[in-house]
Each structure stands twice: as C-alpha cells, then as structure tokens.
Short mmCIF file of N, CA and C in Angstrom, two decimals:
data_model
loop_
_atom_site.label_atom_id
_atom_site.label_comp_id
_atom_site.label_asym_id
_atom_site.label_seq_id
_atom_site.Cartn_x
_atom_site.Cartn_y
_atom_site.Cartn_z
N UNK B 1 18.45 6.14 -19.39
CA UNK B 1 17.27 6.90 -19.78
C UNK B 1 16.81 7.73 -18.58
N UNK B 2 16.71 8.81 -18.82
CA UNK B 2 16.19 10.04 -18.23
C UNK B 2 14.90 9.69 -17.67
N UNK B 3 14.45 9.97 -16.42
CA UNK B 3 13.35 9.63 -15.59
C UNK B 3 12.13 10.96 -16.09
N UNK B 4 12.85 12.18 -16.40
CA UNK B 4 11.85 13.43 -16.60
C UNK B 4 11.56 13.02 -18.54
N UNK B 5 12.08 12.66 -19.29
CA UNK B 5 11.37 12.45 -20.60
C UNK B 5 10.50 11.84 -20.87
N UNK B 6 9.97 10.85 -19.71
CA UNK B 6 8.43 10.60 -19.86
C UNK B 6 7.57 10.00 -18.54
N UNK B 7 6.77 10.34 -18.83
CA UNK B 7 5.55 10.24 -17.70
C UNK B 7 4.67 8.68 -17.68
N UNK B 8 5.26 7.82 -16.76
CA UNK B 8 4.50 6.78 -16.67
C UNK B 8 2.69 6.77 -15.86
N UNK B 9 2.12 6.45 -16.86
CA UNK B 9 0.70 7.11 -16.04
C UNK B 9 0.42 5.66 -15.19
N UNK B 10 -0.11 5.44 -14.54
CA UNK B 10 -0.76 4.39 -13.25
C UNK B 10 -1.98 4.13 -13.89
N UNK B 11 -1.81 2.79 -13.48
CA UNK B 11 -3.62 2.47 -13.86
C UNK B 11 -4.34 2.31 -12.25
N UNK B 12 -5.42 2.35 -12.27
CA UNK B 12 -6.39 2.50 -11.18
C UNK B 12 -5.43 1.39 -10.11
N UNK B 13 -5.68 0.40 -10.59
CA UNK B 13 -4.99 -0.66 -9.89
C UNK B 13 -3.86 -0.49 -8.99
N UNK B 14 -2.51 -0.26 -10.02
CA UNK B 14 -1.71 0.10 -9.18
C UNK B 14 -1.62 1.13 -8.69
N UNK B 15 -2.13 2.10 -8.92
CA UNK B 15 -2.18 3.20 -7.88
C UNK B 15 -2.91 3.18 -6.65
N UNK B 16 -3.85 1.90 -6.59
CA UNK B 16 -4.56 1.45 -5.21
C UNK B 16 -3.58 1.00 -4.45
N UNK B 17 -2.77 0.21 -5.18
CA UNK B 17 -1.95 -0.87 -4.93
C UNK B 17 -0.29 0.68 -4.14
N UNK B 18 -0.36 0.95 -4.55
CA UNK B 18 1.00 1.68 -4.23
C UNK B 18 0.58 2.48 -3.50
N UNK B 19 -0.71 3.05 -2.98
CA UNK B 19 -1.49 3.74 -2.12
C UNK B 19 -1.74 2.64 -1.09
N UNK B 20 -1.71 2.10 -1.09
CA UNK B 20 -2.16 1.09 0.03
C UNK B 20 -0.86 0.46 0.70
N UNK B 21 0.35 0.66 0.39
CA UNK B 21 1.32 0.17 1.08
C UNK B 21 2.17 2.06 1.21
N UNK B 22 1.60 3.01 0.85
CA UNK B 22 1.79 4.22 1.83
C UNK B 22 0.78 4.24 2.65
N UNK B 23 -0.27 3.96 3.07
CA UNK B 23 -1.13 3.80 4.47
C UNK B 23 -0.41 2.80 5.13
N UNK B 24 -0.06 1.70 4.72
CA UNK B 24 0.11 0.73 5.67
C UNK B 24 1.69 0.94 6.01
N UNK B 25 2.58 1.60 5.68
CA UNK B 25 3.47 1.88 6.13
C UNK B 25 3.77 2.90 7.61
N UNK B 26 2.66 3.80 7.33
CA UNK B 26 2.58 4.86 8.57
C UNK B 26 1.08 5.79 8.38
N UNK B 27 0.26 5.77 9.05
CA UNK B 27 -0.79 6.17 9.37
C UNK B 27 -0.76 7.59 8.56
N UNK B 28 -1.88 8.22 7.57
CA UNK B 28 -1.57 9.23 6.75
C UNK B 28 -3.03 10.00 7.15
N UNK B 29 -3.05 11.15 6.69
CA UNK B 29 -4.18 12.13 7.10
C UNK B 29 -4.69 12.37 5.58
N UNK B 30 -5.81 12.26 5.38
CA UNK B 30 -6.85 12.43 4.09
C UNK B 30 -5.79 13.63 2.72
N UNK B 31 -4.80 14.61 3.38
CA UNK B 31 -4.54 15.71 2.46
C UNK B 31 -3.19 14.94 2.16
N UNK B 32 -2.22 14.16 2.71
CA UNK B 32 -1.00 13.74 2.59
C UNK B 32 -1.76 12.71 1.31
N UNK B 33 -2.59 11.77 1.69
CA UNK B 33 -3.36 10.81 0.55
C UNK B 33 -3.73 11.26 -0.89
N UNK B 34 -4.07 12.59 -0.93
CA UNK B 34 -4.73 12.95 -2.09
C UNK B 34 -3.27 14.31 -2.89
N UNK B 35 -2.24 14.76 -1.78
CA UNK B 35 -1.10 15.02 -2.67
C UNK B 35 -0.56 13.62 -3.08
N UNK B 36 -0.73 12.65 -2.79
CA UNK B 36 0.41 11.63 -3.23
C UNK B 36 -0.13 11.41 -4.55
N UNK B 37 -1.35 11.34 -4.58
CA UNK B 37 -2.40 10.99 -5.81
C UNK B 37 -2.26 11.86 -6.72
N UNK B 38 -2.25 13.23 -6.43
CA UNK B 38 -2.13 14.19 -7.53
C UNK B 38 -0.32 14.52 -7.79
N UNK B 39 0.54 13.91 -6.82
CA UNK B 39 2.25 13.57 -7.65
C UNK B 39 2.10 12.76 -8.59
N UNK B 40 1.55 11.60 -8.37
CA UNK B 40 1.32 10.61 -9.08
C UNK B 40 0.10 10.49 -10.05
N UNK B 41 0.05 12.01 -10.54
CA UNK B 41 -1.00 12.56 -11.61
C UNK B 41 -2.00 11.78 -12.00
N UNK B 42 -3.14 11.33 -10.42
CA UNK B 42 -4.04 10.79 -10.11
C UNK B 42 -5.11 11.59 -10.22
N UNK B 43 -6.13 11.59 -11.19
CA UNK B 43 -6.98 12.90 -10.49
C UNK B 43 -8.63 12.67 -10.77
N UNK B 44 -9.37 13.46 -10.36
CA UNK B 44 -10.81 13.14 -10.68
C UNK B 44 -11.36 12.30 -10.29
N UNK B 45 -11.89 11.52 -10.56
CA UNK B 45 -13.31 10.20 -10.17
C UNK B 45 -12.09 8.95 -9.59
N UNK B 46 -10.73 8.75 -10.51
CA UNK B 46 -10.26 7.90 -9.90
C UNK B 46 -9.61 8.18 -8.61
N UNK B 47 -9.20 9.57 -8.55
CA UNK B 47 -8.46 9.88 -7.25
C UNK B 47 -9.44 9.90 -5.43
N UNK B 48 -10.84 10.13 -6.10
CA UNK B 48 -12.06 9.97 -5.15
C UNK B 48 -12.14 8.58 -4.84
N UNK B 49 -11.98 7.52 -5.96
CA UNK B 49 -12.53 6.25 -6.00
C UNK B 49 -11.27 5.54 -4.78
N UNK B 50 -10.07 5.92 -5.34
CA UNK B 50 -8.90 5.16 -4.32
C UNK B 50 -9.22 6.02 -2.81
N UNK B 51 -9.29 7.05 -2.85
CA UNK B 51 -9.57 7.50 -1.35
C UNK B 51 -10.55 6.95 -0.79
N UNK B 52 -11.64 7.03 -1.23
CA UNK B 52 -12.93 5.90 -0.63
C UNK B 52 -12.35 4.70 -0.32
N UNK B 53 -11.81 4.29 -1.19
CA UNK B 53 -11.30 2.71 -1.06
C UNK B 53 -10.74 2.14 -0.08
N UNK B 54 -9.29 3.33 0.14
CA UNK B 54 -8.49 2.94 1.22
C UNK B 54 -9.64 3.42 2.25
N UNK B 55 -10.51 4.28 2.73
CA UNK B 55 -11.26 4.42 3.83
C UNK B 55 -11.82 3.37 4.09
N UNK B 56 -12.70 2.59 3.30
CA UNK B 56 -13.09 1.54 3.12
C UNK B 56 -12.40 0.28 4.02
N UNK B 57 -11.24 -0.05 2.90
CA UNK B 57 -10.46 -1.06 3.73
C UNK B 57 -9.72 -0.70 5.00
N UNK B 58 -9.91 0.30 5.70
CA UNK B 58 -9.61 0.74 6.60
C UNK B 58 -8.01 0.91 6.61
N UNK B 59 -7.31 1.43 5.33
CA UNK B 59 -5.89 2.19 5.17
C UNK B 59 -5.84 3.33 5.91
N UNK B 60 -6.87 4.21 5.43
CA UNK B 60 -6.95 5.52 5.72
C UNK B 60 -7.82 5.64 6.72
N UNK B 61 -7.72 6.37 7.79
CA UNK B 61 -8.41 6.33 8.86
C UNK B 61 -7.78 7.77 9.72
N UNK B 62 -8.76 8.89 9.48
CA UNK B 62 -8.28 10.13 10.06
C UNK B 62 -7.98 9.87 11.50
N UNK B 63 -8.90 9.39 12.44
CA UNK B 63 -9.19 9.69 13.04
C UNK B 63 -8.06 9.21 14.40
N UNK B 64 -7.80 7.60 13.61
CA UNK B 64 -6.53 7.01 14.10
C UNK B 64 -5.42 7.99 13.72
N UNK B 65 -4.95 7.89 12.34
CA UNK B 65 -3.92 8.88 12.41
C UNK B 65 -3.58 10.23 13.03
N UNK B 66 -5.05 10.93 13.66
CA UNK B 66 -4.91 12.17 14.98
C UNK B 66 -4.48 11.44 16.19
N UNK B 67 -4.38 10.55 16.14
CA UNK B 67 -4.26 9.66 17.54
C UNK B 67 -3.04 9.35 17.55
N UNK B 68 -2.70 8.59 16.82
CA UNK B 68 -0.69 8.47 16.63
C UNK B 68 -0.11 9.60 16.27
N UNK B 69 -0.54 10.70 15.28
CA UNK B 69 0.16 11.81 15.54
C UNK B 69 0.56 12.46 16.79
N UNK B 70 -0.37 12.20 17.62
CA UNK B 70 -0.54 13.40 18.60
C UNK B 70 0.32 12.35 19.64
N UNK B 71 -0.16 11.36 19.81
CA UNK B 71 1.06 10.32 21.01
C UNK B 71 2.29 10.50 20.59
N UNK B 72 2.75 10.46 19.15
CA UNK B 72 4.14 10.39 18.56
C UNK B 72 4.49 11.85 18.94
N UNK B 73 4.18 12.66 18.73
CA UNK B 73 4.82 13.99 18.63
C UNK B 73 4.86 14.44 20.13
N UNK B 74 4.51 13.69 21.29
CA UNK B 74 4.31 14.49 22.38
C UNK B 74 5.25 13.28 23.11
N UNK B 75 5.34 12.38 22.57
CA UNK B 75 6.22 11.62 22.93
C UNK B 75 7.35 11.67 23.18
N UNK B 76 7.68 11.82 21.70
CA UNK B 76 8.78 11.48 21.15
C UNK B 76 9.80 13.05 21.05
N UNK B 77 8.88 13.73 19.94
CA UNK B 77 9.50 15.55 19.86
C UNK B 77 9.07 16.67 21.05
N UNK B 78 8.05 15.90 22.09
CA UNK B 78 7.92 16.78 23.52
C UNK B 78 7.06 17.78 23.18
N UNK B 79 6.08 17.71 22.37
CA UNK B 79 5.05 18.59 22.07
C UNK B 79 4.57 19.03 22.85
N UNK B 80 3.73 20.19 22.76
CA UNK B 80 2.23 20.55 23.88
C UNK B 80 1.16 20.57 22.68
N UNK B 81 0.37 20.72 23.77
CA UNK B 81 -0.79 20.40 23.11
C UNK B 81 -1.46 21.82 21.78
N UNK B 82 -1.11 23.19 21.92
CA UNK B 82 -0.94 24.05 20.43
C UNK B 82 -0.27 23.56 19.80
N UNK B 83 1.39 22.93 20.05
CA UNK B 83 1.91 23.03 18.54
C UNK B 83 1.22 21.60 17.95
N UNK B 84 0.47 20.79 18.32
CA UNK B 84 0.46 19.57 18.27
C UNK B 84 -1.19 19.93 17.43
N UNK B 85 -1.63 20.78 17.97
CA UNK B 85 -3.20 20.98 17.56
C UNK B 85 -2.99 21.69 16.28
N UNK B 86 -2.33 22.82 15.96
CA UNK B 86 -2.01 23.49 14.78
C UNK B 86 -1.33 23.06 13.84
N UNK B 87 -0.83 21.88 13.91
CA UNK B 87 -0.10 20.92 13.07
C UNK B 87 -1.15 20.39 12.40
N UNK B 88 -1.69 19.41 12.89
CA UNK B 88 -3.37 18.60 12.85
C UNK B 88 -4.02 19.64 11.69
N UNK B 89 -4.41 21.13 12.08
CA UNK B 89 -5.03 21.69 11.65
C UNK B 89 -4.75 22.19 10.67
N UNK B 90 -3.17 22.50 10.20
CA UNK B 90 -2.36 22.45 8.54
C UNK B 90 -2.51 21.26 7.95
N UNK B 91 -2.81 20.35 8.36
CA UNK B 91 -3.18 18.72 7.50
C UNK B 91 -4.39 18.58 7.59
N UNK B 92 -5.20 19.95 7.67
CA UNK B 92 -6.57 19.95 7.60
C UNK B 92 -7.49 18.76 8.03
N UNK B 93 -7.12 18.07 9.27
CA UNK B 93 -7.62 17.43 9.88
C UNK B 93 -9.27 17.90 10.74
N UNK B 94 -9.95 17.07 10.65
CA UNK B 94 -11.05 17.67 11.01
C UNK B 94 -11.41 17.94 12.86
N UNK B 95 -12.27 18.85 12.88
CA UNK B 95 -12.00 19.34 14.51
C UNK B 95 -12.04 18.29 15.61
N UNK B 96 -13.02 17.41 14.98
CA UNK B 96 -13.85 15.89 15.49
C UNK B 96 -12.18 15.08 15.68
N UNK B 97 -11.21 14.87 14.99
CA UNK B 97 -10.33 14.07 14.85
C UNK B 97 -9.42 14.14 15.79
N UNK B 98 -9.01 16.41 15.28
CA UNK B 98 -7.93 16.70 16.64
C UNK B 98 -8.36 16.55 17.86
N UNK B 99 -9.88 16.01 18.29
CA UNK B 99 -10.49 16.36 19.89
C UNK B 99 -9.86 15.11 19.94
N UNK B 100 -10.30 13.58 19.31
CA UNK B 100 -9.97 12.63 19.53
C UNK B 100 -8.58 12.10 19.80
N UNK B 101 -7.67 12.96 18.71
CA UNK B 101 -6.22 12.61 18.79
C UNK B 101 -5.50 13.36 20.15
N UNK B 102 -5.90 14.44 20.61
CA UNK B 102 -5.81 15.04 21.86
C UNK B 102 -5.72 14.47 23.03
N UNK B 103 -7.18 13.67 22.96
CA UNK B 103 -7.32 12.38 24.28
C UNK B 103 -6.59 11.20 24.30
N UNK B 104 -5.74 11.47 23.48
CA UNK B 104 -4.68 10.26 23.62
C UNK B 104 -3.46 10.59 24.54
N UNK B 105 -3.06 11.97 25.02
CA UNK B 105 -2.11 12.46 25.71
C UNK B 105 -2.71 12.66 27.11
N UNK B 106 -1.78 11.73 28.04
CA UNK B 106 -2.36 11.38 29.15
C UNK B 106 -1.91 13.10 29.66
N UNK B 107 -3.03 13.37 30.97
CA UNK B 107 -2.78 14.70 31.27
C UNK B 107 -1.94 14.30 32.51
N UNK B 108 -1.80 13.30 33.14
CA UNK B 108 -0.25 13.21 33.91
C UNK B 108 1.36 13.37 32.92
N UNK B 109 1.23 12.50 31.98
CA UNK B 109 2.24 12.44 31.42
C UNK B 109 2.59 13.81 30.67
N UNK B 110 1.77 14.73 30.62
CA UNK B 110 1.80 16.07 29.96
C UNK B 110 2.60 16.64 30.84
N UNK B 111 2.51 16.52 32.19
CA UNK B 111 2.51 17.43 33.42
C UNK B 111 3.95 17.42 33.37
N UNK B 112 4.14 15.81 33.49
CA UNK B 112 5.69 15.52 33.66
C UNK B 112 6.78 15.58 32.67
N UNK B 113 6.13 15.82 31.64
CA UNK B 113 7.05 16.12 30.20
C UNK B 113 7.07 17.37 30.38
N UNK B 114 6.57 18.53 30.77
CA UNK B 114 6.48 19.65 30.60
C UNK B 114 7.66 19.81 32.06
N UNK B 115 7.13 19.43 33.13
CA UNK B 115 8.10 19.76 34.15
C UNK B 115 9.34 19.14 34.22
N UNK B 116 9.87 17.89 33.10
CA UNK B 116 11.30 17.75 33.23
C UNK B 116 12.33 18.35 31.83
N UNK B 117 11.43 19.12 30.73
CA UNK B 117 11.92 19.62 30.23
C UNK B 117 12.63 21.15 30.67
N UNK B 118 11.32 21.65 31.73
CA UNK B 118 11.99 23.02 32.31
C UNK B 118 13.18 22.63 33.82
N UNK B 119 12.74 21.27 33.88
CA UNK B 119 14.46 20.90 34.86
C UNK B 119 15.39 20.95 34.19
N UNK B 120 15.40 20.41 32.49
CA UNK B 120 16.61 20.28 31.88
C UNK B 120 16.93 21.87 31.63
N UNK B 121 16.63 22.91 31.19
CA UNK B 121 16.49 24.39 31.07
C UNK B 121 16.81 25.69 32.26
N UNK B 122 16.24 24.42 33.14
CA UNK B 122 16.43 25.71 34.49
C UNK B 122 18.06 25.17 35.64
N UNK B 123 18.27 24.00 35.87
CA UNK B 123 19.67 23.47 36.60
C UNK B 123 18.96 23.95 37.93
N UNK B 124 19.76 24.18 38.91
CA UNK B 124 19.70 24.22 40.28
C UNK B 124 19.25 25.54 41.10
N UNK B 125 20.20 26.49 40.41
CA UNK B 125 19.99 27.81 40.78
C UNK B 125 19.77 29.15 39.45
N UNK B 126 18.12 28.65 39.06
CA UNK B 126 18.15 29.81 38.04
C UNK B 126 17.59 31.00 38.76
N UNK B 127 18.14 32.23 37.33
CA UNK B 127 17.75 33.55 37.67
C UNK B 127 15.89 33.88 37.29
N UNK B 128 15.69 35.38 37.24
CA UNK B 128 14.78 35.18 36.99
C UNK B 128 14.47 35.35 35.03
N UNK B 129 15.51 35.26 34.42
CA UNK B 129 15.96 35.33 32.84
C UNK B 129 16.04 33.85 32.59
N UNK B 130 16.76 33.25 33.50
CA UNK B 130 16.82 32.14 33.25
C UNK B 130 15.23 31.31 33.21
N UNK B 131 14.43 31.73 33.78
CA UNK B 131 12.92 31.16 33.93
C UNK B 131 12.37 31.59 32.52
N UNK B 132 12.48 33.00 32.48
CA UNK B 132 11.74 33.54 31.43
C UNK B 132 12.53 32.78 30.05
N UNK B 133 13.71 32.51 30.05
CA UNK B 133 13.73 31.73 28.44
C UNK B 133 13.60 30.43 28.37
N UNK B 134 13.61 29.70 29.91
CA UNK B 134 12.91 28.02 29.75
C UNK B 134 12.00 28.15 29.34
N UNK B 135 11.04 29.45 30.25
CA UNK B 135 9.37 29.62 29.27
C UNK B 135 9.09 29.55 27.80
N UNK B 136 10.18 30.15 27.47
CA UNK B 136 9.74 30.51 26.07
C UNK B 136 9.92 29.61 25.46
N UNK B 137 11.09 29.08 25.77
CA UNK B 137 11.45 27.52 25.05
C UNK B 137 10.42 26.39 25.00
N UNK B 138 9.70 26.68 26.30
CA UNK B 138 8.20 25.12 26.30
C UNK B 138 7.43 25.47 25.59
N UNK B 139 7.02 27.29 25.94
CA UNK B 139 6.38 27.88 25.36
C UNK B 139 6.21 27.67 23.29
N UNK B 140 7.07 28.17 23.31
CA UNK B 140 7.90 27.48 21.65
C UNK B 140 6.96 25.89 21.33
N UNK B 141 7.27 24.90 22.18
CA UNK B 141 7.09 23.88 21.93
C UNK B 141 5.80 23.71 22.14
N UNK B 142 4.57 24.57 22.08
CA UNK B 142 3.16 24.33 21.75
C UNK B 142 2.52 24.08 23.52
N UNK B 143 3.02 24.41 24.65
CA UNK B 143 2.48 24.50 25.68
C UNK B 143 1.71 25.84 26.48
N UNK B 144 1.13 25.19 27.19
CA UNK B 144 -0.12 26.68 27.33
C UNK B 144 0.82 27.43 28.36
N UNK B 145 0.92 28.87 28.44
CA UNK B 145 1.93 29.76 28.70
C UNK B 145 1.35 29.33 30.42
N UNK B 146 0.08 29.72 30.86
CA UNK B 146 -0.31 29.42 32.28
C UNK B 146 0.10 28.49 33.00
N UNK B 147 0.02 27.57 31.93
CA UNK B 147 0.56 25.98 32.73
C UNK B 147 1.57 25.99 33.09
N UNK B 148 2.74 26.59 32.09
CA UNK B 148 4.14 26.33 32.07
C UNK B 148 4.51 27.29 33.46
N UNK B 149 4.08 28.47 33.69
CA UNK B 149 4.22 29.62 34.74
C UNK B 149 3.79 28.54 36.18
N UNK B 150 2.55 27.88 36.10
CA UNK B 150 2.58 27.55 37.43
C UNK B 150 3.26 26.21 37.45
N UNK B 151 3.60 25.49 36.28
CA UNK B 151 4.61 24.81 36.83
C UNK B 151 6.05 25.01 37.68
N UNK B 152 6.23 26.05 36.79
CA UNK B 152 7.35 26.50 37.42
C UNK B 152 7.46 27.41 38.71
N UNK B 153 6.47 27.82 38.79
CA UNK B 153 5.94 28.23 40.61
C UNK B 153 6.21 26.98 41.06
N UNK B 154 5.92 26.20 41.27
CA UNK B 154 5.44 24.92 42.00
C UNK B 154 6.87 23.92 41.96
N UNK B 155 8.09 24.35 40.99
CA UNK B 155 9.55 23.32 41.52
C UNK B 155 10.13 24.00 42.45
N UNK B 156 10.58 22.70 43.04
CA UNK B 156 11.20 23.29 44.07
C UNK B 156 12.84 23.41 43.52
N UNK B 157 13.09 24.89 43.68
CA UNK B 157 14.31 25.27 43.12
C UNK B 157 15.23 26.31 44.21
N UNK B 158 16.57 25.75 44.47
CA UNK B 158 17.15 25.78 44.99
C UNK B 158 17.56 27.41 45.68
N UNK B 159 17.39 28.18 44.53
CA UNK B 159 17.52 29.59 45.02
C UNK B 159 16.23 30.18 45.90
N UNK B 160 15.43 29.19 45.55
CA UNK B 160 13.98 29.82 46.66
C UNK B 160 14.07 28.96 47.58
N UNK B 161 14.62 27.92 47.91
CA UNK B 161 14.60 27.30 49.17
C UNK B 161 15.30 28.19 50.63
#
C-alpha cells in the first residue's frame, strides 16, 4: 500500500509525543518546530498548544539552541561569526538569542581557528594572490574581512622574514 493514498492525521497526543523526541534528539529553533508541525498537517490552536508545551517542558528552548548552534558550527564547520549570525537569522531566531548564542564562541579560540585555517591556505612562502584568496576563502566562511587582514599581517611568514 501506497504511502501518498492516504493521509494519516495525528492526534494532539502523538504529535506531542513525536515532537518531543525531535527536540530531544537535537536542539531545534521555534521555525524548524512549527514546519515539522505543519508537514505533519498540524495546524491552528493545536500547533500553538504543542509549541507552548514543548517550551514549557523545556524541549524547545531558543535560546539554548543559539548556543549549540553557534559552538557546533564554529567548531566543527570553522564558522565566523557572519556566516554563523545570518544563519541564526534565516531560522528567524530572535536578536536576544543570536547575542546569547554568539557568547558561546570563545574570542581566543576564534583567533586561533581563524589563524590556522589561513596556515592551512597560505604554506610557507605565499604570494601576494596567494593571501588575497586565503582571504576570501575565511572571508567566505563568515569572518570579519579586518580581522582576517590583520591576522594575516601579524604571521610570521617566511617570504617576509
């Protein structure tokens, strides 16, 4: 039997219930919560009622999920702090959330993610092309163009020694 010939509707219940083990699986942002609800042709008073709910039982929690977003992605995929903020801000995360999820990225560990990605980019003896497309490359990756420039003033690189 064909999965598209009919539409199993959810009752309140389990759709709490199947909403509540997508929060508890990985930290979700208020708009990922309320498409899952409206896939799962959730809508109106009940789709308000389960979002409250999980806020409630503390499933849903913006403010945490700006916080693991922003550690995970700067972690893990080497973010800066634009592409990391404009992400946030397509998941219509609120401004209050991205400030919070922000302060989770230590500003040493920024420094040094940023300066061993342009070691991996630049080698021993780059040109001055060779600088300008590591830039663009961090640059790319959501870092502030100033920063990345005086970082790279500041290695010590072999052709300026």
């Amino acid at each position: 039997m064909s999965m598209a010939k009919y539409t199993k509707y959810l009752s309140y219940d389990e759709a709490l219930k199947k909403l509540q083990h997508y929060c508890a699986y990985q930290d979700r942002c208020h708009s990922e919560v309320r498409t899952k609800l409206i896939n799962l042709k959730i809508y109106g008073d009940d789709l308000e009622r389960i979002i409250t709910d999980l806020i409630a039982d503390n499933f849903l929690n913006e403010e945490r999920f700006a916080q693991s977003y922003a550690r995970g992605k700067h972690r893990i995929k080497k973010w800066g702090r634009y592409k990391i903020t404009s992400h946030l801000k397509m998941k219509r995360v609120s401004a209050y959330c991205i400030k919070k999820g922000m302060q989770e990225i230590d500003e040493e560990e920024y420094l040094e993610t940023l300066t061993n990605l342009l070691k991996k980019r630049l080698g021993d003896n780059p040109s001055f092309e060779d600088k300008g497309k590591a830039a663009k490359h961090v640059i790319n990756k959501g870092y502030e163009s100033s920063l990345v420039w005086e970082v790279i003033k500041t290695m010590k690189l072999r052709s300026e020694s």
